[in-house]
PDB file of C-alpha atoms in Angstrom:
ATOM      1  CA  MET A1408       3.328  -2.273  -1.152  1.00  0.00           C
ATOM      2  CA  GLY A1409       0.285  -0.415  -2.397  1.00  0.00           C
ATOM      3  CA  SER A1410      -0.869   0.842  -5.743  1.00  0.00           C
ATOM      4  CA  LYS A1411      -3.563   3.063  -7.149  1.00  0.00           C
ATOM      5  CA  ASN A1412      -6.342   0.875  -8.462  1.00  0.00           C
ATOM      6  CA  GLY A1413      -7.936   3.374 -10.850  1.00  0.00           C
ATOM      7  CA  THR A1414     -10.538   4.629  -8.403  1.00  0.00           C
ATOM      8  CA  GLY A1415      -8.308   7.099  -6.604  1.00  0.00           C
ATOM      9  CA  THR A1416      -7.807   4.737  -3.676  1.00  0.00           C
ATOM     10  CA  ILE A1417      -4.718   2.840  -2.677  1.00  0.00           C
ATOM     11  CA  ALA A1418      -4.946  -0.947  -2.611  1.00  0.00           C
ATOM     12  CA  VAL A1419      -2.723  -2.764  -0.107  1.00  0.00           C
ATOM     13  CA  ASN A1420      -1.320  -6.071  -1.288  1.00  0.00           C
ATOM     14  CA  SER A1421      -0.863  -7.932   1.994  1.00  0.00           C
ATOM     15  CA  ALA A1422       0.671 -10.969   0.286  1.00  0.00           C
ATOM     16  CA  GLN A1423       3.456  -8.725  -0.979  1.00  0.00           C
ATOM     17  CA  ILE A1424       4.101  -7.416   2.541  1.00  0.00           C
ATOM     18  CA  LYS A1425       4.314 -10.833   4.177  1.00  0.00           C
ATOM     19  CA  ASN A1426       7.461 -12.944   4.319  1.00  0.00           C
ATOM     20  CA  THR A1427       9.887 -10.078   3.864  1.00  0.00           C
ATOM     21  CA  LYS A1428      12.549 -11.999   5.765  1.00  0.00           C
ATOM     22  CA  ALA A1429      12.433 -14.854   3.268  1.00  0.00           C
ATOM     23  CA  GLU A1430      12.993 -12.400   0.426  1.00  0.00           C
ATOM     24  CA  LEU A1431      15.880 -10.714   2.256  1.00  0.00           C
ATOM     25  CA  ASP A1432      17.432 -14.076   3.080  1.00  0.00           C
ATOM     26  CA  LYS A1433      17.123 -15.165  -0.532  1.00  0.00           C
ATOM     27  CA  ALA A1434      18.722 -11.947  -1.735  1.00  0.00           C
ATOM     28  CA  PHE A1435      21.535 -11.564   0.786  1.00  0.00           C
ATOM     29  CA  LEU A1436      22.207 -14.675   2.843  1.00  0.00           C
ATOM     30  CA  ASN A1437      22.723 -17.288   0.165  1.00  0.00           C
ATOM     31  CA  GLU A1438      25.061 -19.806   1.807  1.00  0.00           C
ATOM     32  CA  ASN A1439      26.318 -20.986  -1.574  1.00  0.00           C
ATOM     33  CA  ALA A1440      27.181 -17.535  -2.868  1.00  0.00           C
ATOM     34  CA  ASN A1441      30.761 -17.252  -4.009  1.00  0.00           C
ATOM     35  CA  PRO A1442      32.225 -14.021  -5.372  1.00  0.00           C
ATOM     36  CA  SER A1443      34.490 -16.035  -7.684  1.00  0.00           C
ATOM     37  CA  VAL A1444      31.365 -16.771  -9.706  1.00  0.00           C
ATOM     38  CA  TRP A1445      30.898 -13.045 -10.298  1.00  0.00           C
ATOM     39  CA  VAL A1446      34.517 -12.008 -11.002  1.00  0.00           C
ATOM     40  CA  ASP A1447      37.725 -13.733 -12.023  1.00  0.00           C
ATOM     41  CA  ASP A1448      40.233 -10.916 -12.044  1.00  0.00           C
ATOM     42  CA  SER A1449      42.398  -9.058  -9.543  1.00  0.00           C
ATOM     43  CA  SER A1450      39.333  -7.680  -7.752  1.00  0.00           C
ATOM     44  CA  LEU A1451      38.439 -11.163  -6.454  1.00  0.00           C
ATOM     45  CA  GLU A1452      40.335 -10.718  -3.170  1.00  0.00           C
ATOM     46  CA  ILE A1453      38.607  -7.386  -2.483  1.00  0.00           C
ATOM     47  CA  MET A1454      35.284  -8.887  -3.523  1.00  0.00           C
ATOM     48  CA  ASN A1455      35.777 -11.851  -1.145  1.00  0.00           C
ATOM     49  CA  SER A1456      36.634  -9.490   1.704  1.00  0.00           C
ATOM     50  CA  THR A1457      33.689  -7.219   0.938  1.00  0.00           C
ATOM     51  CA  TYR A1458      31.291 -10.134   0.649  1.00  0.00           C
ATOM     52  CA  GLY A1459      32.580 -11.605   3.920  1.00  0.00           C
ATOM     53  CA  SER A1460      32.082  -8.275   5.700  1.00  0.00           C
ATOM     54  CA  PHE A1461      28.662  -7.877   4.177  1.00  0.00           C
ATOM     55  CA  LYS A1462      27.627 -11.392   5.163  1.00  0.00           C
ATOM     56  CA  GLU A1463      28.863 -10.849   8.730  1.00  0.00           C
ATOM     57  CA  ALA A1464      26.941  -7.565   8.951  1.00  0.00           C
ATOM     58  CA  THR A1465      23.749  -9.153   7.645  1.00  0.00           C
ATOM     59  CA  GLU A1466      24.046 -11.968  10.157  1.00  0.00           C
ATOM     60  CA  ASN A1467      24.425  -9.358  12.924  1.00  0.00           C
ATOM     61  CA  ILE A1468      21.174  -7.654  11.935  1.00  0.00           C
ATOM     62  CA  SER A1469      19.281 -10.915  11.577  1.00  0.00           C
ATOM     63  CA  ALA A1470      17.296 -10.246  14.754  1.00  0.00           C
ATOM     64  CA  ALA A1471      16.190  -6.888  13.373  1.00  0.00           C
ATOM     65  CA  ILE A1472      15.119  -8.533  10.126  1.00  0.00           C
ATOM     66  CA  VAL A1473      13.148 -11.177  12.032  1.00  0.00           C
ATOM     67  CA  GLY A1474      11.433  -8.479  14.113  1.00  0.00           C
ATOM     68  CA  PHE A1475      10.707  -6.385  11.034  1.00  0.00           C
ATOM     69  CA  ASN A1476       9.282  -9.429   9.269  1.00  0.00           C
ATOM     70  CA  GLN A1477       7.022 -10.186  12.230  1.00  0.00           C
ATOM     71  CA  TYR A1478       5.857  -6.565  12.267  1.00  0.00           C
ATOM     72  CA  LEU A1479       5.076  -6.581   8.535  1.00  0.00           C
ATOM     73  CA  ASP A1480       3.278  -9.926   8.801  1.00  0.00           C
ATOM     74  CA  SER A1481       1.112  -8.623  11.646  1.00  0.00           C
ATOM     75  CA  MET A1482       0.454  -5.402   9.737  1.00  0.00           C
ATOM     76  CA  ALA A1483      -0.618  -7.345   6.635  1.00  0.00           C
ATOM     77  CA  THR A1484      -2.862  -9.566   8.752  1.00  0.00           C
ATOM     78  CA  ALA A1485      -4.408  -6.467  10.349  1.00  0.00           C
ATOM     79  CA  PHE A1486      -5.057  -4.996   6.879  1.00  0.00           C
ATOM     80  CA  GLU A1487      -6.751  -8.220   5.795  1.00  0.00           C
ATOM     81  CA  LYS A1488      -8.866  -8.339   8.958  1.00  0.00           C
ATOM     82  CA  LYS A1489      -9.963  -4.693   8.681  1.00  0.00           C
ATOM     83  CA  ASP A1490     -10.700  -5.108   4.974  1.00  0.00           C
ATOM     84  CA  THR A1491     -12.914  -8.123   5.707  1.00  0.00           C
ATOM     85  CA  GLU A1492     -14.675  -6.297   8.555  1.00  0.00           C
ATOM     86  CA  LEU A1493     -15.220  -3.208   6.422  1.00  0.00           C
ATOM     87  CA  ALA A1494     -16.552  -5.256   3.512  1.00  0.00           C
ATOM     88  CA  PHE A1495     -18.982  -6.986   5.870  1.00  0.00           C
ATOM     89  CA  ASP A1496     -20.086  -3.681   7.426  1.00  0.00           C
ATOM     90  CA  ILE A1497     -20.783  -1.968   4.107  1.00  0.00           C
ATOM     91  CA  GLN A1498     -22.192  -4.882   2.117  1.00  0.00           C
ATOM     92  CA  ASP A1499     -25.782  -3.775   2.745  1.00  0.00           C
ATOM     93  CA  LEU A1500     -25.086  -0.049   2.872  1.00  0.00           C
ATOM     94  CA  GLN A1501     -27.449   1.996   0.740  1.00  0.00           C
ATOM     95  CA  ILE A1502     -26.884   5.630  -0.024  1.00  0.00           C
ATOM     96  CA  LYS A1503     -30.018   7.722  -0.037  1.00  0.00           C
ATOM     97  CA  ASN A1504     -30.351   9.880  -3.090  1.00  0.00           C
ATOM     98  CA  SER A1505     -30.374  13.462  -1.869  1.00  0.00           C
ATOM     99  CA  PHE A1506     -31.229  14.933  -5.262  1.00  0.00           C
ATOM    100  CA  SER A1507     -34.759  16.276  -5.402  1.00  0.00           C
ATOM    101  CA  GLN A1508     -36.160  17.343  -8.750  1.00  0.00           C
ATOM    102  CA  LYS A1509     -38.821  19.413  -6.999  1.00  0.00           C
ATOM    103  CA  ARG A1510     -36.213  21.320  -4.943  1.00  0.00           C
ATOM    104  CA  TYR A1511     -34.054  21.792  -8.049  1.00  0.00           C
ATOM    105  CA  ASP A1512     -37.004  23.233  -9.995  1.00  0.00           C
ATOM    106  CA  LYS A1513     -37.889  25.542  -7.095  1.00  0.00           C
ATOM    107  CA  ASN A1514     -34.301  26.833  -6.776  1.00  0.00           C
ATOM    108  CA  SER A1515     -34.107  27.289 -10.543  1.00  0.00           C
ATOM    109  CA  ALA A1516     -37.313  29.330 -10.486  1.00  0.00           C
ATOM    110  CA  TYR A1517     -36.019  31.576  -7.691  1.00  0.00           C
ATOM    111  CA  ASN A1518     -32.860  32.261  -9.650  1.00  0.00           C
ATOM    112  CA  ASP A1519     -34.633  32.832 -12.961  1.00  0.00           C
ATOM    113  CA  SER A1520     -34.497  36.452 -14.169  1.00  0.00           C
ATOM    114  CA  LYS A1521     -38.195  36.426 -15.135  1.00  0.00           C
ATOM    115  CA  TYR A1522     -39.169  35.463 -11.578  1.00  0.00           C
ATOM    116  CA  ARG A1523     -36.899  38.091 -10.087  1.00  0.00           C
ATOM    117  CA  SER A1524     -38.518  40.770 -12.250  1.00  0.00           C
ATOM    118  CA  LEU A1525     -41.959  40.092 -10.731  1.00  0.00           C
ATOM    119  CA  PRO A1526     -43.135  42.529  -8.054  1.00  0.00           C
ATOM    120  CA  GLY A1527     -42.536  41.151  -4.558  1.00  0.00           C
ATOM    121  CA  ALA A1528     -40.184  38.396  -5.726  1.00  0.00           C
ATOM    122  CA  GLU A1529     -37.339  39.798  -3.735  1.00  0.00           C
TER     123      GLU A1529
END
């Protein structure tokens, strides 16, 4: 769903999140699937029974898959929307450089052993 993109942040691939139901249907609810294609020995009867039970169970949870798919689609859409909004909000953002050479030199002087050895430096 997400991957590190080399910058220490996680990138969300919304296209990968969407249409989960279609992928599940393709993987598990193939109407033309026939266990005899996979095996041709004495395990065929058990395989047919198992596949039939599995197919019945997957049909029973179809509503859950549809709901889950709708949730993931809305989540991916929300990610896309927030990403677009964030990109728009920060497009003109400028970070003020807080480094000050003058302050650095002053702090370096205060911490220098020669300065500290002067009378009244402390």
